[in-house]
Structures are given as structure tokens and as C-alpha cells.
PDB file of C-alpha atoms in Angstrom:
ATOM      1  CA  MET A   1     215.723 160.960 203.207  1.00 48.00           C
ATOM      2  CA  ALA A   2     219.472 160.686 203.889  1.00 50.00           C
ATOM      3  CA  ALA A   3     220.363 160.493 200.163  1.00 52.00           C
ATOM      4  CA  GLU A   4     223.265 162.839 200.653  1.00 54.00           C
ATOM      5  CA  ALA A   5     225.078 160.023 202.595  1.00 57.00           C
ATOM      6  CA  LEU A   6     225.411 158.175 199.247  1.00 60.00           C
ATOM      7  CA  GLY A   7     227.143 160.949 197.458  1.00 66.00           C
ATOM      8  CA  TRP A   8     226.252 161.214 193.776  1.00 69.00           C
ATOM      9  CA  TRP A   9     224.406 158.000 193.891  1.00 69.00           C
ATOM     10  CA  GLY A  10     221.937 159.830 196.037  1.00 70.00           C
ATOM     11  CA  VAL A  11     220.849 161.899 192.884  1.00 79.00           C
ATOM     12  CA  PRO A  12     219.266 158.931 190.970  1.00 84.00           C
ATOM     13  CA  LEU A  13     218.033 157.489 194.214  1.00 82.00           C
ATOM     14  CA  GLY A  14     216.377 160.762 195.136  1.00 81.00           C
ATOM     15  CA  ILE A  15     214.804 161.113 191.688  1.00 85.00           C
ATOM     16  CA  LEU A  16     213.510 157.536 191.916  1.00 87.00           C
ATOM     17  CA  ALA A  17     211.991 158.252 195.328  1.00 85.00           C
ATOM     18  CA  GLY A  18     210.469 161.452 194.177  1.00 84.00           C
ATOM     19  CA  THR A  19     208.972 159.805 191.092  1.00 88.00           C
ATOM     20  CA  LEU A  20     207.316 157.078 193.131  1.00 87.00           C
ATOM     21  CA  ARG A  21     205.902 159.690 195.673  1.00 87.00           C
ATOM     22  CA  GLY A  22     205.292 162.655 193.475  1.00 88.00           C
ATOM     23  CA  SER A  23     203.653 161.032 190.555  1.00 92.00           C
ATOM     24  CA  ALA A  24     200.632 159.641 192.411  1.00 93.00           C
ATOM     25  CA  PRO A  25     198.608 162.980 192.424  1.00 93.00           C
ATOM     26  CA  PHE A  26     199.597 163.531 188.682  1.00 93.00           C
ATOM     27  CA  LEU A  27     198.438 160.012 187.853  1.00 95.00           C
ATOM     28  CA  PHE A  28     194.930 160.301 189.555  1.00 96.00           C
ATOM     29  CA  VAL A  29     194.191 163.703 188.209  1.00 95.00           C
ATOM     30  CA  SER A  30     195.400 162.850 184.660  1.00 95.00           C
ATOM     31  CA  LEU A  31     193.291 159.723 184.562  1.00 96.00           C
ATOM     32  CA  GLY A  32     190.342 161.657 185.749  1.00 96.00           C
ATOM     33  CA  GLU A  33     190.880 164.392 183.068  1.00 95.00           C
ATOM     34  CA  CYS A  34     191.447 161.727 180.443  1.00 96.00           C
ATOM     35  CA  LEU A  35     187.999 160.096 181.250  1.00 96.00           C
ATOM     36  CA  THR A  36     186.386 163.570 181.133  1.00 95.00           C
ATOM     37  CA  GLU A  37     188.004 164.578 177.831  1.00 94.00           C
ATOM     38  CA  LYS A  38     187.213 161.281 176.208  1.00 94.00           C
ATOM     39  CA  SER A  39     183.531 162.297 176.572  1.00 94.00           C
ATOM     40  CA  GLY A  40     184.313 165.593 174.763  1.00 92.00           C
ATOM     41  CA  LYS A  41     184.398 167.971 177.857  1.00 93.00           C
ATOM     42  CA  ILE A  42     187.353 169.785 179.433  1.00 92.00           C
ATOM     43  CA  ASN A  43     187.562 170.144 183.193  1.00 93.00           C
ATOM     44  CA  LEU A  44     190.096 172.902 184.142  1.00 91.00           C
ATOM     45  CA  GLY A  45     188.473 172.950 187.534  1.00 93.00           C
ATOM     46  CA  LEU A  46     190.413 169.990 188.667  1.00 92.00           C
ATOM     47  CA  GLU A  47     192.918 172.268 190.327  1.00 93.00           C
ATOM     48  CA  GLY A  48     190.168 173.355 192.747  1.00 95.00           C
ATOM     49  CA  THR A  49     189.027 169.695 192.973  1.00 96.00           C
ATOM     50  CA  LEU A  50     192.549 168.685 194.011  1.00 94.00           C
ATOM     51  CA  LEU A  51     192.699 171.294 196.721  1.00 96.00           C
ATOM     52  CA  THR A  52     189.258 170.439 198.075  1.00 96.00           C
ATOM     53  CA  GLY A  53     190.106 166.773 198.077  1.00 96.00           C
ATOM     54  CA  ALA A  54     193.472 167.419 199.922  1.00 96.00           C
ATOM     55  CA  MET A  55     191.788 169.520 202.522  1.00 96.00           C
ATOM     56  CA  SER A  56     188.802 167.227 203.171  1.00 97.00           C
ATOM     57  CA  ALA A  57     190.998 164.191 203.359  1.00 96.00           C
ATOM     58  CA  TYR A  58     193.306 165.779 205.903  1.00 96.00           C
ATOM     59  CA  ALA A  59     190.423 167.273 207.944  1.00 96.00           C
ATOM     60  CA  VAL A  60     188.533 163.938 208.117  1.00 97.00           C
ATOM     61  CA  SER A  61     191.617 162.007 208.952  1.00 96.00           C
ATOM     62  CA  TYR A  62     192.420 164.376 211.793  1.00 96.00           C
ATOM     63  CA  LEU A  63     188.857 164.641 213.205  1.00 96.00           C
ATOM     64  CA  LEU A  64     188.188 160.905 213.170  1.00 96.00           C
ATOM     65  CA  GLN A  65     191.493 159.697 214.573  1.00 95.00           C
ATOM     66  CA  ASP A  66     190.187 159.454 218.070  1.00 93.00           C
ATOM     67  CA  LYS A  67     186.870 157.826 217.063  1.00 93.00           C
ATOM     68  CA  VAL A  68     187.917 155.146 214.624  1.00 95.00           C
ATOM     69  CA  GLY A  69     191.591 154.924 215.161  1.00 93.00           C
ATOM     70  CA  SER A  70     194.559 156.338 213.311  1.00 92.00           C
ATOM     71  CA  ALA A  71     194.860 153.349 211.089  1.00 94.00           C
ATOM     72  CA  LEU A  72     191.298 153.725 209.594  1.00 95.00           C
ATOM     73  CA  SER A  73     190.758 157.449 209.636  1.00 96.00           C
ATOM     74  CA  PRO A  74     193.090 158.224 206.659  1.00 96.00           C
ATOM     75  CA  TRP A  75     191.258 155.708 204.455  1.00 97.00           C
ATOM     76  CA  ILE A  76     187.965 157.349 205.343  1.00 97.00           C
ATOM     77  CA  GLY A  77     189.612 160.590 204.442  1.00 97.00           C
ATOM     78  CA  VAL A  78     190.484 159.220 201.023  1.00 97.00           C
ATOM     79  CA  LEU A  79     186.826 158.198 200.483  1.00 97.00           C
ATOM     80  CA  VAL A  80     185.608 161.645 201.584  1.00 97.00           C
ATOM     81  CA  ALA A  81     188.095 163.327 199.246  1.00 97.00           C
ATOM     82  CA  GLY A  82     186.668 161.350 196.321  1.00 97.00           C
ATOM     83  CA  CYS A  83     183.131 162.182 197.297  1.00 97.00           C
ATOM     84  CA  ALA A  84     184.034 165.897 197.689  1.00 97.00           C
ATOM     85  CA  GLY A  85     185.460 165.706 194.127  1.00 97.00           C
ATOM     86  CA  MET A  86     182.241 164.139 192.934  1.00 97.00           C
ATOM     87  CA  VAL A  87     180.158 167.146 194.277  1.00 97.00           C
ATOM     88  CA  LEU A  88     182.352 169.599 192.492  1.00 97.00           C
ATOM     89  CA  GLY A  89     182.269 167.428 189.374  1.00 96.00           C
ATOM     90  CA  PHE A  90     178.488 167.392 189.479  1.00 97.00           C
ATOM     91  CA  ILE A  91     178.445 171.196 189.667  1.00 97.00           C
ATOM     92  CA  HIS A  92     180.895 171.463 186.754  1.00 96.00           C
ATOM     93  CA  ALA A  93     178.932 168.933 184.674  1.00 95.00           C
ATOM     94  CA  TRP A  94     175.655 170.687 185.221  1.00 95.00           C
ATOM     95  CA  LEU A  95     177.056 174.135 184.476  1.00 95.00           C
ATOM     96  CA  SER A  96     179.090 173.118 181.501  1.00 92.00           C
ATOM     97  CA  GLN A  97     176.205 171.477 179.728  1.00 90.00           C
ATOM     98  CA  GLN A  98     173.948 174.508 179.817  1.00 90.00           C
ATOM     99  CA  PRO A  99     173.274 175.995 176.390  1.00 88.00           C
ATOM    100  CA  LYS A 100     176.039 178.364 175.085  1.00 83.00           C
ATOM    101  CA  VAL A 101     178.292 177.766 178.107  1.00 87.00           C
ATOM    102  CA  ASN A 102     182.067 177.391 177.493  1.00 88.00           C
ATOM    103  CA  ASP A 103     183.930 174.623 179.299  1.00 89.00           C
ATOM    104  CA  ILE A 104     186.980 176.895 179.834  1.00 89.00           C
ATOM    105  CA  ALA A 105     184.950 179.579 181.585  1.00 92.00           C
ATOM    106  CA  VAL A 106     183.276 177.013 183.887  1.00 94.00           C
ATOM    107  CA  GLY A 107     186.611 175.416 184.642  1.00 94.00           C
ATOM    108  CA  ILE A 108     188.232 178.739 185.759  1.00 94.00           C
ATOM    109  CA  ALA A 109     185.140 179.498 187.856  1.00 95.00           C
ATOM    110  CA  MET A 110     185.434 176.101 189.487  1.00 95.00           C
ATOM    111  CA  ILE A 111     189.106 176.643 190.246  1.00 95.00           C
ATOM    112  CA  ILE A 112     188.235 179.717 192.149  1.00 95.00           C
ATOM    113  CA  PHE A 113     185.198 178.007 193.876  1.00 96.00           C
ATOM    114  CA  GLY A 114     187.062 174.857 194.824  1.00 95.00           C
ATOM    115  CA  SER A 115     190.162 176.670 196.061  1.00 95.00           C
ATOM    116  CA  GLY A 116     187.945 179.070 198.065  1.00 95.00           C
ATOM    117  CA  ILE A 117     186.098 176.248 199.756  1.00 95.00           C
ATOM    118  CA  ALA A 118     189.373 174.524 200.534  1.00 96.00           C
ATOM    119  CA  PHE A 119     191.026 177.685 202.072  1.00 95.00           C
ATOM    120  CA  PHE A 120     187.897 178.682 204.022  1.00 95.00           C
ATOM    121  CA  PHE A 121     187.246 175.293 205.606  1.00 95.00           C
ATOM    122  CA  GLY A 122     190.856 174.270 205.842  1.00 95.00           C
ATOM    123  CA  LYS A 123     192.371 177.105 207.889  1.00 93.00           C
ATOM    124  CA  PRO A 124     191.860 175.258 211.269  1.00 94.00           C
ATOM    125  CA  PHE A 125     193.776 172.294 209.920  1.00 94.00           C
ATOM    126  CA  ILE A 126     197.031 173.928 208.759  1.00 91.00           C
ATOM    127  CA  GLN A 127     198.799 173.384 212.127  1.00 87.00           C
ATOM    128  CA  PRO A 128     197.408 170.008 213.478  1.00 91.00           C
ATOM    129  CA  GLN A 129     199.125 166.769 212.414  1.00 93.00           C
ATOM    130  CA  ALA A 130     196.668 164.248 210.926  1.00 94.00           C
ATOM    131  CA  PRO A 131     197.291 160.505 210.714  1.00 95.00           C
ATOM    132  CA  GLN A 132     198.928 159.588 207.428  1.00 95.00           C
ATOM    133  CA  LEU A 133     198.399 156.656 205.042  1.00 94.00           C
ATOM    134  CA  PRO A 134     200.425 153.613 205.640  1.00 92.00           C
ATOM    135  CA  THR A 135     203.141 152.660 203.164  1.00 91.00           C
ATOM    136  CA  ILE A 136     204.279 149.419 201.573  1.00 90.00           C
ATOM    137  CA  ASP A 137     208.054 148.868 202.333  1.00 88.00           C
ATOM    138  CA  LEU A 138     209.724 147.373 199.261  1.00 83.00           C
ATOM    139  CA  GLY A 139     213.272 148.213 200.455  1.00 80.00           C
ATOM    140  CA  GLY A 140     213.525 145.684 203.268  1.00 79.00           C
ATOM    141  CA  TRP A 141     216.126 143.781 201.290  1.00 80.00           C
ATOM    142  CA  SER A 142     218.671 146.597 201.708  1.00 78.00           C
ATOM    143  CA  SER A 143     220.468 147.627 204.917  1.00 80.00           C
ATOM    144  CA  ILE A 144     220.832 151.175 203.637  1.00 78.00           C
ATOM    145  CA  PRO A 145     218.343 153.476 205.182  1.00 77.00           C
ATOM    146  CA  ALA A 146     218.190 155.849 202.215  1.00 74.00           C
ATOM    147  CA  ILE A 147     217.139 152.883 199.882  1.00 77.00           C
ATOM    148  CA  GLN A 148     214.606 151.732 202.449  1.00 79.00           C
ATOM    149  CA  SER A 149     213.103 155.244 202.632  1.00 78.00           C
ATOM    150  CA  ALA A 150     213.131 155.700 198.837  1.00 77.00           C
ATOM    151  CA  LEU A 151     211.111 152.436 198.362  1.00 82.00           C
ATOM    152  CA  LYS A 152     208.308 153.223 200.698  1.00 86.00           C
ATOM    153  CA  ILE A 153     205.279 153.006 198.237  1.00 90.00           C
ATOM    154  CA  SER A 154     201.828 154.401 198.865  1.00 91.00           C
ATOM    155  CA  PRO A 155     198.953 151.905 198.373  1.00 94.00           C
ATOM    156  CA  LEU A 156     197.242 154.755 196.411  1.00 94.00           C
ATOM    157  CA  PHE A 157     200.160 154.865 193.903  1.00 94.00           C
ATOM    158  CA  ILE A 158     199.703 151.075 193.229  1.00 95.00           C
ATOM    159  CA  LEU A 159     195.926 151.645 193.021  1.00 96.00           C
ATOM    160  CA  GLY A 160     196.513 154.350 190.370  1.00 95.00           C
ATOM    161  CA  VAL A 161     198.882 152.056 188.389  1.00 96.00           C
ATOM    162  CA  LEU A 162     196.104 149.318 188.306  1.00 97.00           C
ATOM    163  CA  ILE A 163     193.487 151.869 187.244  1.00 97.00           C
ATOM    164  CA  ALA A 164     195.405 152.973 184.192  1.00 97.00           C
ATOM    165  CA  PRO A 165     195.310 149.641 182.356  1.00 97.00           C
ATOM    166  CA  LEU A 166     191.726 149.100 183.608  1.00 97.00           C
ATOM    167  CA  MET A 167     190.675 152.341 182.077  1.00 97.00           C
ATOM    168  CA  PHE A 168     192.423 151.455 178.802  1.00 96.00           C
ATOM    169  CA  TRP A 169     190.519 148.198 178.713  1.00 97.00           C
ATOM    170  CA  PHE A 170     187.290 150.041 179.547  1.00 97.00           C
ATOM    171  CA  PHE A 171     187.599 152.368 176.559  1.00 96.00           C
ATOM    172  CA  LYS A 172     188.745 149.680 174.132  1.00 94.00           C
ATOM    173  CA  SER A 173     186.669 146.575 175.096  1.00 95.00           C
ATOM    174  CA  THR A 174     183.406 147.547 176.821  1.00 96.00           C
ATOM    175  CA  ARG A 175     180.068 148.768 175.628  1.00 94.00           C
ATOM    176  CA  TRP A 176     180.129 151.732 177.987  1.00 94.00           C
ATOM    177  CA  GLY A 177     183.678 152.646 176.845  1.00 95.00           C
ATOM    178  CA  LEU A 178     182.305 152.650 173.246  1.00 94.00           C
ATOM    179  CA  PHE A 179     179.551 155.011 174.283  1.00 94.00           C
ATOM    180  CA  VAL A 180     182.051 157.363 175.844  1.00 95.00           C
ATOM    181  CA  ARG A 181     184.282 157.397 172.823  1.00 94.00           C
ATOM    182  CA  ALA A 182     181.271 157.903 170.602  1.00 94.00           C
ATOM    183  CA  VAL A 183     180.066 160.899 172.611  1.00 94.00           C
ATOM    184  CA  GLY A 184     183.510 162.361 172.643  1.00 93.00           C
ATOM    185  CA  ASP A 185     184.312 161.771 168.942  1.00 92.00           C
ATOM    186  CA  SER A 186     181.020 162.263 167.248  1.00 90.00           C
ATOM    187  CA  PRO A 187     177.969 163.284 169.169  1.00 90.00           C
ATOM    188  CA  ASP A 188     175.728 162.813 166.047  1.00 90.00           C
ATOM    189  CA  ALA A 189     176.789 159.178 165.854  1.00 90.00           C
ATOM    190  CA  ALA A 190     176.168 158.733 169.521  1.00 91.00           C
ATOM    191  CA  LEU A 191     172.646 160.127 169.229  1.00 91.00           C
ATOM    192  CA  ALA A 192     172.126 157.648 166.262  1.00 91.00           C
ATOM    193  CA  MET A 193     173.083 154.925 168.667  1.00 89.00           C
ATOM    194  CA  GLY A 194     170.496 156.049 171.104  1.00 91.00           C
ATOM    195  CA  VAL A 195     173.092 157.233 173.661  1.00 92.00           C
ATOM    196  CA  SER A 196     172.209 160.175 176.048  1.00 94.00           C
ATOM    197  CA  ILE A 197     175.073 162.644 175.529  1.00 93.00           C
ATOM    198  CA  PRO A 198     174.358 164.729 178.642  1.00 94.00           C
ATOM    199  CA  LYS A 199     174.070 161.555 180.793  1.00 95.00           C
ATOM    200  CA  VAL A 200     177.372 160.089 179.602  1.00 95.00           C
ATOM    201  CA  ARG A 201     179.281 163.335 179.984  1.00 95.00           C
ATOM    202  CA  MET A 202     177.758 163.931 183.451  1.00 96.00           C
ATOM    203  CA  LEU A 203     178.915 160.460 184.597  1.00 97.00           C
ATOM    204  CA  CYS A 204     182.382 160.898 183.055  1.00 96.00           C
ATOM    205  CA  ILE A 205     182.999 164.384 184.665  1.00 96.00           C
ATOM    206  CA  ILE A 206     181.715 163.145 188.122  1.00 97.00           C
ATOM    207  CA  ALA A 207     183.892 159.925 187.920  1.00 97.00           C
ATOM    208  CA  GLY A 208     186.881 161.912 186.710  1.00 96.00           C
ATOM    209  CA  SER A 209     186.502 164.387 189.580  1.00 97.00           C
ATOM    210  CA  PHE A 210     186.236 161.532 192.034  1.00 97.00           C
ATOM    211  CA  LEU A 211     189.719 160.400 190.867  1.00 97.00           C
ATOM    212  CA  ALA A 212     190.993 163.966 191.159  1.00 96.00           C
ATOM    213  CA  GLY A 213     189.710 164.199 194.701  1.00 96.00           C
ATOM    214  CA  ILE A 214     191.696 161.083 195.551  1.00 96.00           C
ATOM    215  CA  GLY A 215     194.708 162.726 193.959  1.00 95.00           C
ATOM    216  CA  GLY A 216     194.300 165.510 196.535  1.00 95.00           C
ATOM    217  CA  ALA A 217     194.296 162.883 199.328  1.00 96.00           C
ATOM    218  CA  CYS A 218     197.608 161.562 198.003  1.00 95.00           C
ATOM    219  CA  LEU A 219     199.062 165.118 198.609  1.00 94.00           C
ATOM    220  CA  SER A 220     197.790 165.672 202.138  1.00 95.00           C
ATOM    221  CA  LEU A 221     197.944 162.050 203.517  1.00 95.00           C
ATOM    222  CA  TYR A 222     201.075 160.775 201.799  1.00 92.00           C
ATOM    223  CA  TYR A 223     203.434 163.121 199.954  1.00 87.00           C
ATOM    224  CA  PRO A 224     204.217 165.750 201.216  1.00 89.00           C
ATOM    225  CA  GLY A 225     201.775 164.732 203.921  1.00 90.00           C
ATOM    226  CA  LEU A 226     200.386 168.049 205.170  1.00 92.00           C
ATOM    227  CA  TRP A 227     197.712 170.599 204.451  1.00 93.00           C
ATOM    228  CA  SER A 228     198.558 174.059 203.207  1.00 92.00           C
ATOM    229  CA  GLU A 229     196.952 176.427 200.780  1.00 88.00           C
ATOM    230  CA  SER A 230     199.833 175.943 198.326  1.00 87.00           C
ATOM    231  CA  ILE A 231     200.039 172.177 198.459  1.00 91.00           C
ATOM    232  CA  SER A 232     198.866 171.573 194.957  1.00 88.00           C
ATOM    233  CA  SER A 233     201.291 173.917 193.198  1.00 85.00           C
ATOM    234  CA  GLY A 234     199.194 173.861 190.046  1.00 88.00           C
ATOM    235  CA  GLN A 235     199.337 170.148 189.559  1.00 90.00           C
ATOM    236  CA  GLY A 236     195.607 170.090 188.568  1.00 89.00           C
ATOM    237  CA  LEU A 237     196.267 172.446 185.677  1.00 88.00           C
ATOM    238  CA  MET A 238     199.453 170.652 184.748  1.00 87.00           C
ATOM    239  CA  ALA A 239     197.394 167.462 184.405  1.00 87.00           C
ATOM    240  CA  VAL A 240     195.519 168.923 181.545  1.00 86.00           C
ATOM    241  CA  ALA A 241     198.854 169.342 179.615  1.00 85.00           C
ATOM    242  CA  LEU A 242     199.860 165.847 180.734  1.00 89.00           C
ATOM    243  CA  VAL A 243     196.774 164.354 179.109  1.00 92.00           C
ATOM    244  CA  ILE A 244     197.635 166.078 175.826  1.00 87.00           C
ATOM    245  CA  PHE A 245     201.177 164.803 176.201  1.00 84.00           C
ATOM    246  CA  ALA A 246     199.753 161.252 176.772  1.00 90.00           C
ATOM    247  CA  ARG A 247     197.528 161.577 173.720  1.00 89.00           C
ATOM    248  CA  TRP A 248     194.396 160.751 175.706  1.00 92.00           C
ATOM    249  CA  ASN A 249     195.647 157.232 176.442  1.00 94.00           C
ATOM    250  CA  PRO A 250     195.336 155.973 180.099  1.00 96.00           C
ATOM    251  CA  ILE A 251     198.469 153.825 179.718  1.00 95.00           C
ATOM    252  CA  GLN A 252     200.508 156.737 178.524  1.00 92.00           C
ATOM    253  CA  CYS A 253     199.014 158.808 181.302  1.00 94.00           C
ATOM    254  CA  LEU A 254     200.801 156.534 183.672  1.00 95.00           C
ATOM    255  CA  TRP A 255     204.177 157.007 181.929  1.00 93.00           C
ATOM    256  CA  ALA A 256     203.698 160.747 181.632  1.00 90.00           C
ATOM    257  CA  SER A 257     202.793 160.937 185.352  1.00 93.00           C
ATOM    258  CA  LEU A 258     205.979 159.183 186.252  1.00 92.00           C
ATOM    259  CA  PHE A 259     207.922 161.548 183.938  1.00 88.00           C
ATOM    260  CA  PHE A 260     206.369 164.627 185.475  1.00 87.00           C
ATOM    261  CA  GLY A 261     206.827 163.140 189.044  1.00 88.00           C
ATOM    262  CA  GLY A 262     210.465 162.536 188.183  1.00 86.00           C
ATOM    263  CA  ALA A 263     210.895 166.032 186.791  1.00 86.00           C
ATOM    264  CA  GLN A 264     209.511 167.417 190.103  1.00 85.00           C
ATOM    265  CA  ALA A 265     212.157 165.513 192.045  1.00 84.00           C
ATOM    266  CA  ILE A 266     215.155 166.724 190.092  1.00 83.00           C
ATOM    267  CA  GLY A 267     215.711 169.881 192.180  1.00 80.00           C
ATOM    268  CA  PRO A 268     215.440 168.353 195.621  1.00 79.00           C
ATOM    269  CA  ALA A 269     217.718 165.428 194.488  1.00 77.00           C
ATOM    270  CA  LEU A 270     220.407 167.878 193.446  1.00 78.00           C
ATOM    271  CA  GLN A 271     220.074 169.863 196.588  1.00 76.00           C
ATOM    272  CA  SER A 272     220.590 166.666 198.636  1.00 71.00           C
ATOM    273  CA  VAL A 273     224.103 166.467 197.336  1.00 69.00           C
ATOM    274  CA  GLY A 274     224.789 170.127 197.889  1.00 71.00           C
ATOM    275  CA  ILE A 275     224.111 171.638 194.443  1.00 72.00           C
ATOM    276  CA  GLU A 276     222.255 174.900 195.185  1.00 70.00           C
ATOM    277  CA  GLN A 277     223.142 176.894 192.012  1.00 71.00           C
ATOM    278  CA  GLY A 278     220.179 176.887 189.632  1.00 68.00           C
ATOM    279  CA  ARG A 279     217.888 175.117 192.129  1.00 69.00           C
ATOM    280  CA  TYR A 280     215.012 177.402 191.217  1.00 74.00           C
ATOM    281  CA  LEU A 281     215.288 176.483 187.627  1.00 76.00           C
ATOM    282  CA  PHE A 282     215.370 172.748 188.421  1.00 75.00           C
ATOM    283  CA  ASN A 283     212.379 173.170 190.768  1.00 76.00           C
ATOM    284  CA  ALA A 284     210.469 174.754 187.830  1.00 82.00           C
ATOM    285  CA  THR A 285     211.062 171.849 185.539  1.00 80.00           C
ATOM    286  CA  PRO A 286     207.495 170.576 185.599  1.00 80.00           C
ATOM    287  CA  TYR A 287     206.157 174.046 184.810  1.00 82.00           C
ATOM    288  CA  ILE A 288     208.657 174.398 181.913  1.00 84.00           C
ATOM    289  CA  LEU A 289     207.595 170.966 180.628  1.00 79.00           C
ATOM    290  CA  THR A 290     203.963 172.103 180.818  1.00 78.00           C
ATOM    291  CA  LEU A 291     204.675 175.332 178.942  1.00 80.00           C
ATOM    292  CA  LEU A 292     206.623 173.508 176.223  1.00 82.00           C
ATOM    293  CA  ILE A 293     203.818 170.929 175.712  1.00 76.00           C
ATOM    294  CA  MET A 294     201.210 173.689 175.460  1.00 72.00           C
ATOM    295  CA  VAL A 295     203.343 175.742 172.956  1.00 77.00           C
ATOM    296  CA  ILE A 296     204.091 172.606 170.767  1.00 75.00           C
ATOM    297  CA  THR A 297     200.591 171.270 170.752  1.00 68.00           C
ATOM    298  CA  CYS A 298     198.462 174.491 170.519  1.00 64.00           C
ATOM    299  CA  SER A 299     199.488 175.334 166.939  1.00 62.00           C
ATOM    300  CA  PRO A 300     196.242 175.764 164.937  1.00 60.00           C
ATOM    301  CA  LYS A 301     198.042 174.137 161.920  1.00 61.00           C
ATOM    302  CA  LYS A 302     198.371 170.824 163.784  1.00 61.00           C
ATOM    303  CA  THR A 303     195.671 168.110 164.397  1.00 58.00           C
ATOM    304  CA  LEU A 304     196.501 166.296 167.465  1.00 66.00           C
ATOM    305  CA  SER A 305     196.412 162.431 167.109  1.00 70.00           C
ATOM    306  CA  GLY A 306     194.125 160.869 169.611  1.00 75.00           C
ATOM    307  CA  ALA A 307     192.147 164.014 170.419  1.00 83.00           C
ATOM    308  CA  PRO A 308     188.401 163.346 170.809  1.00 87.00           C
ATOM    309  CA  GLY A 309     186.679 165.005 167.796  1.00 83.00           C
ATOM    310  CA  ALA A 310     184.081 166.971 169.878  1.00 80.00           C
ATOM    311  CA  LEU A 311     186.526 168.087 172.571  1.00 81.00           C
ATOM    312  CA  GLY A 312     185.688 171.550 173.862  1.00 67.00           C
ATOM    313  CA  THR A 313     182.804 172.245 171.571  1.00 68.00           C
ATOM    314  CA  ILE A 314     180.086 174.474 172.977  1.00 57.00           C
ATOM    315  CA  SER A 315     176.793 172.645 173.727  1.00 54.00           C
ATOM    316  CA  GLY A 316     173.400 174.090 172.749  1.00 44.00           C
TER     317      GLY A 316
END
């Protein structure tokens, strides 16, 4: 984007553009983790799911472009990324619900497993250029190319924005949402209601992993729009901190995702106006935020408001 042509006005414009582009993966992964944690389980393996989703979406978009056309193949890639996430989610759900099994240990194993799959099958697709998802141009009213470029919105971002209030309504106003909250807050109460705890948690983890897989497709088919082994940059793990920051509220996950996406864009926006000093510190802003959130919230003397009561307990 030619934000540097606007001088210092290019900084807020660059941050706005980076927020709209970079927050979509955070949004999908955090909503997926929010759904999972509401059922009382933690899925640290979403980093591996994000990478697998990014690789599978890019590979499918590239391989199918000659068969179904470059307009349809990215959308099939998005669907395949979600399905790949569901497969990893099923493995995580099955393993984490075995007796005496810890969620954290399974999550770390799934990070390695998902990353390994993505790296192994993704090597042939590092160089080829796959068709990208289309964008919705909201900057047509302006004659400034930088503004037009900044306001190119991904349909997946809009989909994520719509899912956030829908998920809030699901938890608050539906019978199945009540079951999920009961399983996550008080398994004994859920059992008294006749709810199958393993079934609810299995469905939540699989659905959450589906969303995380689509988050991976946002990375490879929209922004930055390529496939490489370092494309996620730890966003799957940062989403866990983001959900804590959002207090397990889907609406607040939306605002927190925009905040993290904006923080990610500070460094590139400053570089666009020629500020190079301290760029590594600005580029590390999302990681610093994650660290601060974990330090502030992990005190054993604090009780986190909104945290599901049975979150992270060992089954069996």
C-alpha cells in the first residue's frame, strides 16, 4: 500500500488497513477457542490447526484452479481448511477426554503434530502462486489509491464479525448454549440435567477447530496471501491469551481481535513513513501484549471473571 505518499496520515491509515486485514485470523481462532473453553476444555493445539488450515487451503486453491476456475477454488480451499481443522479437533477431543489426560499436554502434542503435517505436505506449495480470495472494495468513494487499498475487506472478516454476536446469542439464549455453559461451569449440574459431557465437549472442540482452520485460510488466501512455514507467527497460541483478555465473551473476542490486529500493524505502518528505529520492538507488540496478559491474569490469588468453572480440569 502506498501509505508513505500520505506522510504521517499514512500511519493511522496503515494501522486501520492492518487491523482490518490482520485481525481476521485472530477472530476465527479466538472464537473457536472461546467455544472450546466454554465447554471446560483448553485447546492449545490451535497453532497446529491454524498452520494445517493455511496449508490445505492454499494447496487446494492452487491444485483446483484449472479444474473449477480461480474464482471458485479459493472458496473450496476455505471449506477444506475448516474440514482439516475438524479432523485435528476430533483427535484432540478424543485424546483429551481419556482418563488422567491433561489438556495442556495434548495441546502441545497437537501443535507438533499439526505443524508437522503442514510442513510435510506443504513443501511443494511454497513457491507456486495460488488464486486468492476476492475482496469487497469499500474505498471506491475515494480517489486516493492508498485509501482504496486500505478499505479492501475480506468476506471472511465480515463472516467472522457476524459469527461473534451469533455465538453470543447461542450461549445466552439457546438450549444447546445452556448445555455448553453447564458442562463448562459445573459438570455435576450438567449430568443432573441429563447432558452427555463427552459428547458436548467433543462437538465444541471439533466446531472450534473448524473455525481455527478457516482462520488459517485467512492467512494463506487473503493476508499475507501466501504459504510458508512461519506464516502463523504464533497467532494460534496468542488466541488463547486473547480469549482470557476477552473474558470468554464472543463479542469481546471481536474487539480483542481488532486490538491485536491493530497492534500487529503498528510496526509496518511506522516503517511506511520511514521510521526504522525500534521497528523490531513495534513488530513484537502482539507478543508483548500476550506476555502481559498472561502475567497479569495467571496470579493464583486472582479469580478470573467469566472463566468456566471446570476449565482445564483433568477428566477421569
